[in-house]
Structures are given as C-alpha cells and as structure tokens.
XYZ file of C-alpha atoms in Angstrom:
563
model
C -22.167 -2.642 22.954
C -22.823 0.639 24.686
C -24.081 3.532 22.641
C -21.069 5.146 21.016
C -19.263 7.764 23.089
C -21.629 7.453 26.088
C -18.799 6.561 28.449
C -17.298 10.050 28.638
C -19.952 12.476 27.511
C -20.636 15.409 29.817
C -24.043 16.987 29.401
C -22.949 20.459 30.461
C -19.939 20.437 28.202
C -21.970 19.071 25.329
C -24.243 22.087 25.485
C -21.350 24.475 24.854
C -22.449 26.475 21.804
C -20.164 26.411 18.813
C -19.946 30.208 18.945
C -18.078 29.918 22.262
C -15.493 27.437 20.983
C -12.053 28.895 20.439
C -10.627 25.699 18.946
C -11.563 23.061 16.395
C -10.630 19.385 16.387
C -9.876 17.774 13.026
C -8.938 14.291 11.858
C -5.624 13.980 10.004
C -5.493 14.210 6.224
C -4.185 10.642 5.821
C -4.866 7.434 7.703
C -2.520 6.783 10.595
C 0.053 4.120 9.723
C 1.566 2.058 12.510
C 4.912 0.295 12.914
C 6.036 -2.362 15.390
C 6.949 -0.993 18.835
C 10.523 0.221 19.228
C 12.019 0.819 22.700
C 8.612 1.154 24.341
C 7.156 3.492 21.712
C 4.896 2.891 18.703
C 6.058 4.566 15.452
C 3.233 6.317 13.600
C 2.872 8.135 10.286
C 0.204 10.526 9.005
C -0.163 14.034 7.526
C -2.162 17.134 8.434
C -4.560 18.893 6.119
C -2.418 21.432 4.243
C -5.117 24.115 4.064
C -5.364 24.263 7.882
C -1.690 24.897 8.572
C 0.075 23.513 11.617
C -2.037 22.565 14.648
C -1.556 24.035 18.137
C -2.076 20.792 20.044
C -2.333 17.068 19.448
C -5.198 15.171 21.018
C -5.372 11.419 21.703
C -8.685 9.846 22.678
C -8.978 6.251 24.007
C -11.505 4.434 21.835
C -12.473 0.954 20.685
C -13.450 -0.345 17.269
C -16.190 -2.961 17.017
C -15.932 -3.558 13.293
C -17.601 -1.693 10.463
C -18.409 1.831 11.599
C -18.914 0.860 15.237
C -16.685 2.947 17.506
C -16.958 3.446 21.253
C -15.209 6.002 23.394
C -13.442 4.334 26.302
C -13.077 5.697 29.839
C -9.923 7.673 30.338
C -8.615 11.203 30.265
C -7.919 13.058 27.069
C -4.226 13.005 26.180
C -3.250 16.573 25.217
C 0.182 17.416 23.875
C 1.623 20.700 22.643
C 2.491 20.655 18.960
C 6.139 21.245 18.125
C 6.550 22.103 14.425
C 9.213 20.103 12.575
C 12.431 21.821 11.569
C 11.640 21.261 7.893
C 8.576 20.528 5.801
C 5.127 22.006 5.567
C 1.555 20.940 6.427
C 0.554 18.030 4.197
C 4.019 16.455 4.194
C 4.472 12.999 5.761
C 4.811 13.358 9.533
C 6.554 10.563 11.428
C 6.234 10.485 15.208
C 5.743 8.006 18.047
C 3.525 7.412 21.070
C 4.474 5.487 24.204
C 3.040 1.979 24.312
C 1.503 2.589 27.746
C -0.592 5.448 26.319
C -2.642 2.924 24.335
C -5.626 1.319 26.073
C -5.596 -2.418 26.695
C -8.341 -4.833 25.727
C -11.081 -5.471 28.285
C -11.057 -9.129 29.459
C -14.734 -9.634 28.577
C -14.839 -7.663 25.313
C -14.256 -10.271 22.617
C -15.294 -8.060 19.705
C -13.569 -4.934 20.978
C -10.346 -3.678 19.395
C -8.946 -0.856 21.558
C -6.810 1.976 20.274
C -6.382 5.728 20.084
C -8.124 8.334 17.968
C -5.404 10.798 16.953
C -6.572 14.335 16.196
C -5.144 17.764 15.465
C -6.383 20.813 17.380
C -6.430 24.252 15.745
C -7.203 27.721 17.042
C -10.234 29.280 15.422
C -9.358 32.250 13.165
C -11.309 34.684 15.305
C -8.959 33.978 18.220
C -6.462 36.247 16.488
C -8.709 39.181 17.382
C -8.405 38.337 21.090
C -4.625 38.690 21.191
C -4.787 42.108 22.851
C -6.985 40.807 25.666
C -4.428 38.163 26.631
C -1.267 40.237 26.939
C 0.057 39.407 23.517
C -0.958 35.723 23.555
C -3.272 34.329 20.925
C -5.425 32.639 23.551
C -5.941 32.392 27.273
C -6.609 28.666 27.343
C -4.917 26.440 29.880
C -5.790 23.947 32.572
C -9.462 23.083 32.931
C -10.578 25.757 30.478
C -8.519 24.121 27.767
C -9.842 20.655 28.653
C -13.431 21.894 28.536
C -12.834 23.428 25.131
C -11.183 20.200 23.947
C -14.101 18.106 25.161
C -16.669 20.328 23.491
C -14.798 20.469 20.193
C -14.254 16.695 20.291
C -17.951 16.018 20.770
C -18.740 18.293 17.849
C -16.441 16.165 15.688
C -17.812 12.853 16.953
C -21.330 13.987 16.088
C -20.294 13.709 12.438
C -20.451 10.366 10.587
C -17.422 8.154 11.338
C -16.274 8.492 7.731
C -15.272 12.077 8.610
C -12.753 11.088 11.298
C -12.138 7.320 11.369
C -8.812 7.622 9.499
C -7.360 8.981 12.741
C -7.987 5.757 14.676
C -5.072 3.380 15.236
C -5.221 0.057 17.066
C -3.255 -0.724 20.193
C -0.174 -2.904 19.598
C -1.131 -6.555 19.629
C 0.732 -9.513 21.024
C -0.760 -12.237 18.822
C -0.787 -12.564 15.053
C -3.991 -13.517 13.204
C -4.460 -17.193 12.310
C -3.480 -16.749 8.654
C -1.944 -14.231 6.293
C -4.409 -12.383 4.046
C -3.269 -9.598 1.751
C -4.535 -7.494 -1.141
C -2.596 -6.639 -4.299
C -3.386 -3.481 -6.273
C -1.679 -1.185 -8.775
C -2.029 1.725 -11.166
C -4.371 4.462 -9.907
C -4.929 6.905 -12.752
C -5.917 10.211 -11.092
C -9.578 11.224 -10.890
C -10.982 14.065 -12.959
C -13.503 16.823 -12.303
C -16.433 14.450 -12.829
C -15.074 11.784 -10.476
C -16.007 13.539 -7.232
C -18.057 11.015 -5.247
C -17.995 11.727 -1.495
C -20.652 9.114 -0.768
C -18.362 6.280 -1.836
C -16.712 6.281 1.586
C -19.914 4.787 3.000
C -21.465 3.153 -0.079
C -19.229 1.813 -2.876
C -22.185 1.914 -5.269
C -21.868 5.725 -5.232
C -18.233 5.657 -6.348
C -17.151 7.107 -9.654
C -15.074 4.814 -11.906
C -11.843 6.356 -10.602
C -12.635 5.482 -6.982
C -14.721 2.329 -7.459
C -12.051 -0.355 -6.991
C -10.587 1.108 -3.794
C -14.079 1.859 -2.447
C -15.038 -1.799 -2.937
C -11.869 -2.962 -1.200
C -12.317 -0.738 1.844
C -16.006 -1.684 2.124
C -15.153 -5.401 1.995
C -12.315 -5.034 4.493
C -14.424 -2.958 6.888
C -17.838 -4.609 6.711
C -17.458 -8.177 5.386
C -16.707 -11.019 7.846
C -13.852 -12.296 5.677
C -12.493 -8.797 5.132
C -11.562 -8.439 8.801
C -8.678 -10.878 8.143
C -7.046 -8.496 5.639
C -3.932 -7.051 7.270
C -1.638 -6.040 4.391
C -2.075 -4.020 1.186
C 0.630 -4.226 -1.482
C 0.735 -1.534 -4.166
C 2.640 -2.822 -7.202
C 3.603 0.476 -8.766
C 1.988 3.548 -10.327
C 0.434 4.732 -7.089
C 0.432 8.127 -8.788
C 0.549 9.287 -12.424
C 2.975 12.193 -12.479
C 2.562 12.245 -16.273
C -1.215 11.882 -16.370
C -1.635 14.086 -19.455
C 1.361 12.644 -21.275
C 3.255 15.923 -20.952
C 0.459 18.097 -22.317
C -0.532 19.740 -19.038
C 1.616 18.035 -16.397
C 3.039 20.270 -13.694
C 6.577 21.575 -14.103
C 6.954 21.818 -10.324
C 8.411 18.823 -8.531
C 6.282 19.592 -5.475
C 3.068 19.648 -7.489
C 4.065 16.753 -9.721
C 5.086 14.344 -6.949
C 4.499 15.573 -3.394
C 0.961 16.770 -4.021
C 0.113 13.681 -6.083
C 1.210 11.287 -3.334
C -0.637 13.357 -0.749
C -3.877 13.340 -2.722
C -3.704 9.590 -3.324
C -3.281 8.953 0.398
C -6.178 11.339 1.104
C -8.476 9.373 -1.231
C -10.505 6.227 -0.504
C -7.382 4.379 0.665
C -7.465 6.366 3.919
C -10.762 4.684 4.824
C -9.294 1.196 4.948
C -10.115 -0.174 8.398
C -7.525 -0.251 11.184
C -7.269 -4.030 10.781
C -5.229 -3.279 7.625
C -2.109 -2.604 9.625
C 0.425 -2.182 6.846
C 0.642 -0.750 3.322
C 3.745 -1.302 1.171
C 4.473 0.282 -2.193
C 6.844 -0.581 -5.043
C 7.785 2.232 -7.428
C 7.189 2.041 -11.197
C 7.306 4.146 -14.350
C 4.389 6.584 -14.003
C 5.845 7.769 -10.719
C 8.606 9.173 -12.957
C 7.405 9.253 -16.573
C 5.753 6.669 -18.837
C 8.016 3.651 -19.504
C 10.979 5.417 -17.940
C 14.452 4.046 -18.546
C 17.795 5.822 -18.991
C 18.419 7.460 -22.300
C 21.468 6.802 -24.429
C 24.710 7.551 -22.565
C 22.909 7.065 -19.263
C 20.996 10.364 -19.116
C 18.131 9.929 -16.655
C 16.000 12.904 -17.686
C 14.870 15.992 -15.762
C 12.464 14.307 -13.344
C 14.253 11.167 -12.214
C 16.011 12.458 -9.089
C 12.958 14.357 -7.819
C 10.722 11.347 -8.473
C 13.005 8.919 -6.678
C 13.316 11.232 -3.675
C 9.524 11.639 -3.515
C 9.009 7.870 -3.656
C 11.300 7.544 -0.645
C 9.771 10.471 1.270
C 6.238 9.145 0.811
C 6.871 5.511 1.683
C 4.146 4.092 3.896
C 6.362 2.648 6.641
C 5.851 4.376 9.977
C 8.906 2.894 11.654
C 12.557 2.783 10.616
C 13.006 2.467 6.855
C 15.781 0.474 5.257
C 17.632 1.828 2.253
C 17.219 5.341 0.904
C 16.300 7.196 -2.291
C 19.108 5.378 -4.103
C 18.181 2.011 -2.623
C 14.407 1.532 -2.805
C 14.471 -2.268 -2.652
C 14.059 -3.898 0.743
C 12.549 -6.939 2.451
C 10.282 -7.440 5.430
C 8.376 -10.137 7.293
C 4.670 -10.058 7.944
C 2.504 -12.566 9.797
C 4.580 -15.578 8.878
C 5.270 -14.504 5.293
C 8.537 -13.210 3.827
C 8.432 -10.350 1.311
C 11.055 -8.879 -1.021
C 10.102 -5.498 -2.495
C 12.147 -5.219 -5.673
C 13.023 -2.015 -7.480
C 12.464 -3.023 -11.103
C 12.500 0.562 -12.393
C 15.130 2.922 -10.985
C 18.221 0.751 -11.492
C 17.723 0.054 -15.205
C 20.546 0.527 -17.661
C 20.135 2.149 -21.051
C 19.328 -0.400 -23.785
C 20.279 -0.370 -27.425
C 20.785 -2.846 -30.237
C 24.387 -3.475 -29.206
C 23.739 -4.413 -25.553
C 20.200 -5.811 -25.275
C 21.476 -9.233 -24.199
C 23.502 -7.927 -21.232
C 21.773 -4.695 -20.092
C 20.649 -4.835 -16.469
C 17.204 -4.166 -15.021
C 18.460 -4.415 -11.436
C 21.856 -3.788 -9.919
C 24.227 -6.514 -8.817
C 23.744 -5.301 -5.241
C 19.984 -5.829 -5.494
C 20.464 -9.264 -7.039
C 22.770 -10.252 -4.168
C 20.257 -8.925 -1.636
C 17.543 -10.996 -3.315
C 19.755 -14.090 -3.141
C 20.475 -13.454 0.534
C 16.745 -13.028 1.197
C 16.013 -16.361 -0.488
C 18.523 -18.042 1.820
C 17.056 -16.401 4.945
C 13.386 -16.996 4.149
C 13.440 -20.753 3.614
C 10.413 -22.597 4.996
C 7.959 -19.682 4.857
C 5.506 -18.381 2.243
C 7.587 -16.077 0.034
C 6.475 -13.184 -2.135
C 8.400 -10.845 -4.429
C 6.664 -7.531 -5.177
C 7.579 -5.305 -8.111
C 5.845 -3.146 -10.687
C 7.074 -4.949 -13.809
C 5.819 -8.388 -14.848
C 8.486 -11.115 -14.258
C 6.568 -13.874 -16.091
C 5.180 -14.580 -18.658
C 7.254 -13.052 -21.435
C 5.910 -11.068 -24.370
C 5.103 -13.115 -27.454
C 7.323 -10.797 -29.497
C 10.277 -11.535 -27.210
C 9.641 -15.265 -27.452
C 9.607 -15.123 -31.260
C 12.673 -12.887 -31.682
C 15.075 -12.266 -28.805
C 16.099 -8.757 -29.883
C 12.448 -7.698 -29.713
C 13.005 -7.433 -25.977
C 13.927 -3.818 -26.706
C 10.201 -3.150 -27.154
C 9.185 -4.689 -23.817
C 8.988 -2.710 -20.574
C 8.695 -5.850 -18.403
C 11.408 -8.192 -17.082
C 11.696 -9.959 -20.432
C 12.869 -6.633 -21.864
C 16.080 -7.259 -19.919
C 16.692 -10.984 -20.567
C 19.999 -11.041 -18.678
C 18.316 -9.862 -15.470
C 15.269 -12.079 -15.983
C 17.553 -15.100 -16.296
C 19.455 -14.010 -13.177
C 16.172 -13.815 -11.285
C 15.049 -17.293 -12.319
C 18.537 -18.742 -11.799
C 18.705 -17.522 -8.200
C 15.299 -19.017 -7.489
C 16.388 -22.389 -8.894
C 19.782 -22.277 -7.132
C 18.086 -21.789 -3.753
C 15.304 -24.276 -4.621
C 12.820 -21.569 -3.624
C 9.741 -23.666 -4.320
C 6.390 -21.927 -4.211
C 7.750 -18.388 -4.488
C 5.066 -15.979 -5.708
C 5.720 -13.005 -7.996
C 3.320 -10.099 -7.392
C 3.235 -7.347 -10.027
C 0.913 -4.849 -11.662
C 1.943 -2.789 -14.702
C -0.057 -4.367 -17.535
C -3.543 -3.199 -16.411
C -4.715 -6.800 -16.725
C -5.274 -9.392 -14.000
C -4.282 -13.002 -14.291
C -1.825 -15.628 -13.175
C 0.472 -18.381 -14.391
C 2.572 -21.107 -12.806
C 6.018 -21.981 -14.115
C 8.437 -24.852 -13.568
C 12.192 -24.210 -13.620
C 14.228 -27.376 -14.158
C 17.711 -28.367 -15.363
C 18.138 -29.364 -18.983
C 19.520 -32.848 -19.583
C 18.494 -34.528 -16.314
C 16.822 -37.906 -16.292
C 13.040 -37.653 -15.738
C 13.247 -38.698 -12.077
C 16.057 -36.197 -11.371
C 14.246 -33.454 -13.248
C 11.220 -33.773 -10.969
C 13.385 -33.654 -7.853
C 15.346 -30.626 -9.068
C 12.323 -28.739 -10.389
C 11.157 -25.524 -8.770
C 7.601 -24.258 -9.216
C 6.907 -20.536 -9.019
C 3.716 -18.544 -9.487
C 3.194 -15.121 -11.042
C 0.086 -13.141 -10.053
C -0.594 -9.880 -11.845
C -3.155 -7.354 -10.634
C -4.965 -5.076 -13.027
C -5.299 -1.366 -12.390
C -7.381 0.254 -9.703
C -8.398 2.600 -12.507
C -7.193 2.438 -16.125
C -9.596 4.456 -18.322
C -7.641 4.144 -21.580
C -8.196 0.820 -23.423
C -5.010 1.225 -25.466
C -2.987 1.033 -22.222
C -4.362 -2.415 -21.316
C -2.174 -5.331 -22.409
C -4.069 -7.824 -24.567
C -3.822 -11.407 -23.367
C -2.744 -12.390 -26.887
C 0.467 -10.409 -26.322
C 1.574 -12.783 -23.555
C 3.581 -15.901 -24.415
C 1.701 -18.367 -22.255
C 1.986 -21.272 -22.465
C 5.586 -21.465 -23.630
C 8.922 -23.164 -22.902
C 12.275 -21.387 -23.076
C 15.825 -22.182 -22.005
C 18.616 -20.060 -20.578
C 22.012 -20.339 -18.907
C 21.782 -20.834 -15.159
C 24.378 -20.865 -12.363
C 27.698 -22.704 -12.752
C 27.109 -23.360 -16.439
C 23.889 -25.301 -15.846
C 21.360 -24.925 -18.633
C 17.836 -24.348 -17.276
C 14.397 -24.704 -18.791
C 11.339 -22.615 -17.841
C 7.944 -24.117 -18.653
C 5.187 -21.527 -18.361
C 1.546 -22.545 -17.993
C -1.393 -21.025 -19.808
C -2.444 -17.523 -18.740
C -5.559 -17.496 -16.542
C -7.235 -14.229 -17.473
C -9.369 -12.019 -15.199
C -9.912 -8.698 -17.031
C -11.303 -5.510 -15.509
C -10.285 -2.963 -12.882
C -9.988 -4.154 -9.300
C -7.725 -5.856 -6.789
C -6.476 -9.350 -6.049
C -6.973 -10.886 -2.610
C -4.621 -13.654 -1.477
C -4.865 -15.840 1.603
C -2.401 -18.447 2.859
C -4.325 -21.590 3.821
C -2.019 -24.343 5.027
C 0.468 -25.011 2.240
C -1.668 -23.332 -0.413
C -2.296 -19.786 -1.563
C -5.957 -19.043 -2.328
C -6.624 -16.281 -4.849
C -9.681 -14.143 -5.601
C -10.177 -11.148 -7.894
C -12.626 -8.395 -6.935
C -14.613 -7.006 -9.871
C -17.432 -4.494 -10.285
C -19.777 -7.159 -11.646
C -18.885 -9.552 -8.791
C -17.637 -7.543 -5.797
C -16.258 -9.486 -2.875
C -18.286 -7.436 -0.390
C -21.505 -8.781 -1.957
C -20.465 -12.453 -1.744
C -20.879 -14.929 1.080
C -18.556 -15.667 3.975
C -17.525 -18.746 5.899
C -19.223 -21.823 4.465
C -20.837 -19.630 1.798
C -17.514 -18.153 0.707
C -17.042 -18.450 -3.069
C -14.417 -20.879 -4.286
C -11.093 -19.176 -5.026
C -10.027 -18.514 -8.600
C -6.886 -20.528 -7.921
C -5.269 -22.724 -5.274
C -1.510 -22.473 -5.682
C 0.955 -24.765 -3.909
C 3.546 -22.977 -1.789
C 5.837 -25.990 -1.317
C-alpha cells in the first residue's frame, strides 16, 4: 500500500500556513449511514457538529480503506458543493441527503484489499473572515475558482494530518454489487449515559482506555475494525434503550423535549458507535421504555403521560435508516432484508394498552395491525434465516407469571401481556416458521433459550412433524451500572412447559429449555453458518478482539438450528 494520502499531496499547497487559511474542514458529528442506491443516487445520513453551525460547502474526497486505520487518498479531483441549508431543523439534527452513484470511486482491478469510497466533510469559514467583509464588497469571503480549491486542499491536508480517529466517521464505502459470503450481525441494548468521570477519549484507538460507560461499544468497534473476523460484521441491531431520557429517575431529567430526546440521541450517535468501521453498513434500532420513561405503559383510561408523543416522534426522527423509511411516528414497526436474512423490527412498547386486574388476560402489547404485518412477514420470508427484533423479552416467561397468571401485571416483558404473547407464538406455529430467532435486550442480562411449540393431543410422530423450534437470544446492556436493574436468572421460568389456545381452536404447548446464562455488560455476535446460527458473547474478561481468528477462532457459545 502506498503511504497514506501521497497520491494527491501538493508540496506547495501543503506549506500553506494555518494563519493564511480562511476555511476549516471538519468531519461530521455522526458516522455517515448509507442506504441502497435509489434511481442512480446513494441515500446518506449524518449530522453536523452543533457548535459549529451550518457549513458553507460540502467536500467529498475519493479515498480507500485498507482495514483498521489504513486509509489512502485516491487520485481524483475534490468534489466541492455549495451548502444549501434545510428549510427546517438546526445543526446537530439528522441530515438526510444523497450522492450520485457515479461520484463514488470504483475498485481498482488489482487492489484486493482496497475498499474505495468517499470521505464526506463539512467546510466552514473561519471566524476572522467576518472582519474581511468590507474588503469584498459586502461578501464574507472572496474565495472562488482556484483560490477556493487551494484553500480546500490546504485545509484538507491539515485535517488528514490528525489521527484517523478524528475524521474516519466521515468515510462511506462505494456501493457494492456482491454480498459477503455470510450474514454476521451484532446485538446490543441499553446504553446508560456516561457521567463526568466517564470521559475517555483514548478509547477510540485503545479499548483498554475506555471508561465503564464506553467499554462495551469500544470493544465492539475495535473488534470490527481490527480483527480478521470482525471485518465480516455488517449489521448492528440495537434492541431498545439507546438513550435514557429518564436517567436520574425524574430527579434531574430535562423538562425540554429537545434536551431530553434530540440531544440524547445526538450524543449517543456521537459516542464510540460513530467509530464502527465502514464495513458495518447498517444500524437498526427498536424503541423501548427508557426512550420514553422507565417501564412506560398507558395509565388508567389510556392516558399516555406528558412525554409519550415527543418521545415517539424523536424515535422516528432519529432512526438510523439513510434511505426511505417505512411507517411513521405512529407506526414504528417495520421489516427489512439484509444479506440473505429477513428481519421484523417489532414495536413492543408504544402500542401497549393499559392493564388492570379486570383485563390482564386480554390487554394487548401490540396492535392488530402489527400482528397482521408480522403474519404477512412470516409468509413472505419462508426459506431464509428469520429474526424478530424488539426491546422486550418474548421468551422465557417470568417465574411469577408461570406460578400465578395474574402476576403478569408485574412483568414488563411479553409475558406481561399473555394474550399478545400467545398470538405471537400462535402465528409462528401457524406458519411453521421453524428456526425463527427472537432478539431482545431489556433485562440487562445475556443468555439464550430454545423452545418447541407443538399441538396438544397429537400422536408422538405427528407432534414431531408439527413442532416448531424457535430461539430467544437476549443481549445484556452496553452499560448498566445499577445492580438492582439487572434481572436475576432465578426470576426466569426456564425450563418450563405451558399451554395456550392457538389458531382455529387448536391447543398448543410451549416447551422452554433451560436458560444459558452469560452475565456482564457487552454485546452478542451472531453469524449464519449454513443452516446454523453461531453465537458468541463479548465480555470485558474475554473480549472478542483479543481472541483468535480462522482456525484459532473460539468455539461459539451456541450452535442453533435455523431449519
């Protein structure tokens, strides 16, 4: 590989003193998210640093990524575009835009380890330029043509002299024609916000320097960026509680919707997650309670509380999809396909009905419309690995619920709404959706179970044929500092067997395996290998980035059948 940036450096320009620069070039505040090409353009999503205001220009630089922190500037002219402020919003808000496909560089025929793309940057006028307004006939600057390009080149080289961790979030890969050989994804949840003592800027380069609040995400980005196996990671699923709008339990939480939600989402996206490598091409989030208020559900008579509407709107506004989004603030559930896998992102929070002693057996966790959409998705996704993402735990049930049905009123998971839980399992059995995987993350505890759904009363040979196996994988928190908020494994009813009414009057039985426990903060990594799903859990005492690769790869914690 050539020395980074040698291809386009100009010695004379590089000697331009900083005192003569009238502009500065800055990386965006958030990583650049990418959607599939639409009508010859690539949808993109990012945000600008709020303290810098709106930029004057946008700058695109052809570059290549060689893995890790290896970047190389490619031959080609700088792509300069005037900035047109949006009609609404402010700096720091999500900014959705697009770039023509032909603006992205293609891969060189002989460069096997080279991943081409664009470095997207914002260009600002230096504050002192304001003082020059009178010298330019009322304009803030006299830059155009070659003078502007020289200034851009000099400011760009000043930025590229900094460590890549200062600007790499602005790099986005060129659209690719081929999918990777197998689907690998990470599952995470529950990022309690950092405090004053959690500042750890060095964690972007060395996860050992991370404070507890940033440690799990720092380990994930280091593994994905620098480990041979991590390069296969293409999808991150966030199973709820991406922010804690109620971090102090109401004691000192902001009373401003902008501060409470918009700023919180912005700061999460500006944290270690922005340093995930460009090979992680998609991030998807499912909303849960702390993005509204702890254990949110409607109050008696259906009152939703003062924060519900603002929280739901913020969850929609700050979705990670760069391209067209399906649904809206009142319809947060959706499905998508990714690298051969089918995904249903359920909304297990915002459609809940108020519960009380008189209606616990029929109250709904999800709407009938969402249930029908889930059923339709099951019919469309046959023959592929299937995953359902939600914040709340679908299986296993709470031990209290298993021992006394009305105790479901004390559960915040799916078993707290037995009617909806039975609907969920019934639809899976009706469609014979074998191998479906539940992905969730509200209990602050990692583990997994397998469960068999079968009809009651069948002969043994018919029962085996009609049985449907599902798996439930739960990821612990990225950061959960309060022990009282971590579900004890003794609270989970696993193993257990329970029965319920299925479709068309058929009685069904659900046999839940023992709970396989993996305590501690961190993420789950899942990889589809043939007809199996391999599962690992990253932990501080055994980080994935410190383990072997290839033939030396550690055995997975589980091998789950997908058929």
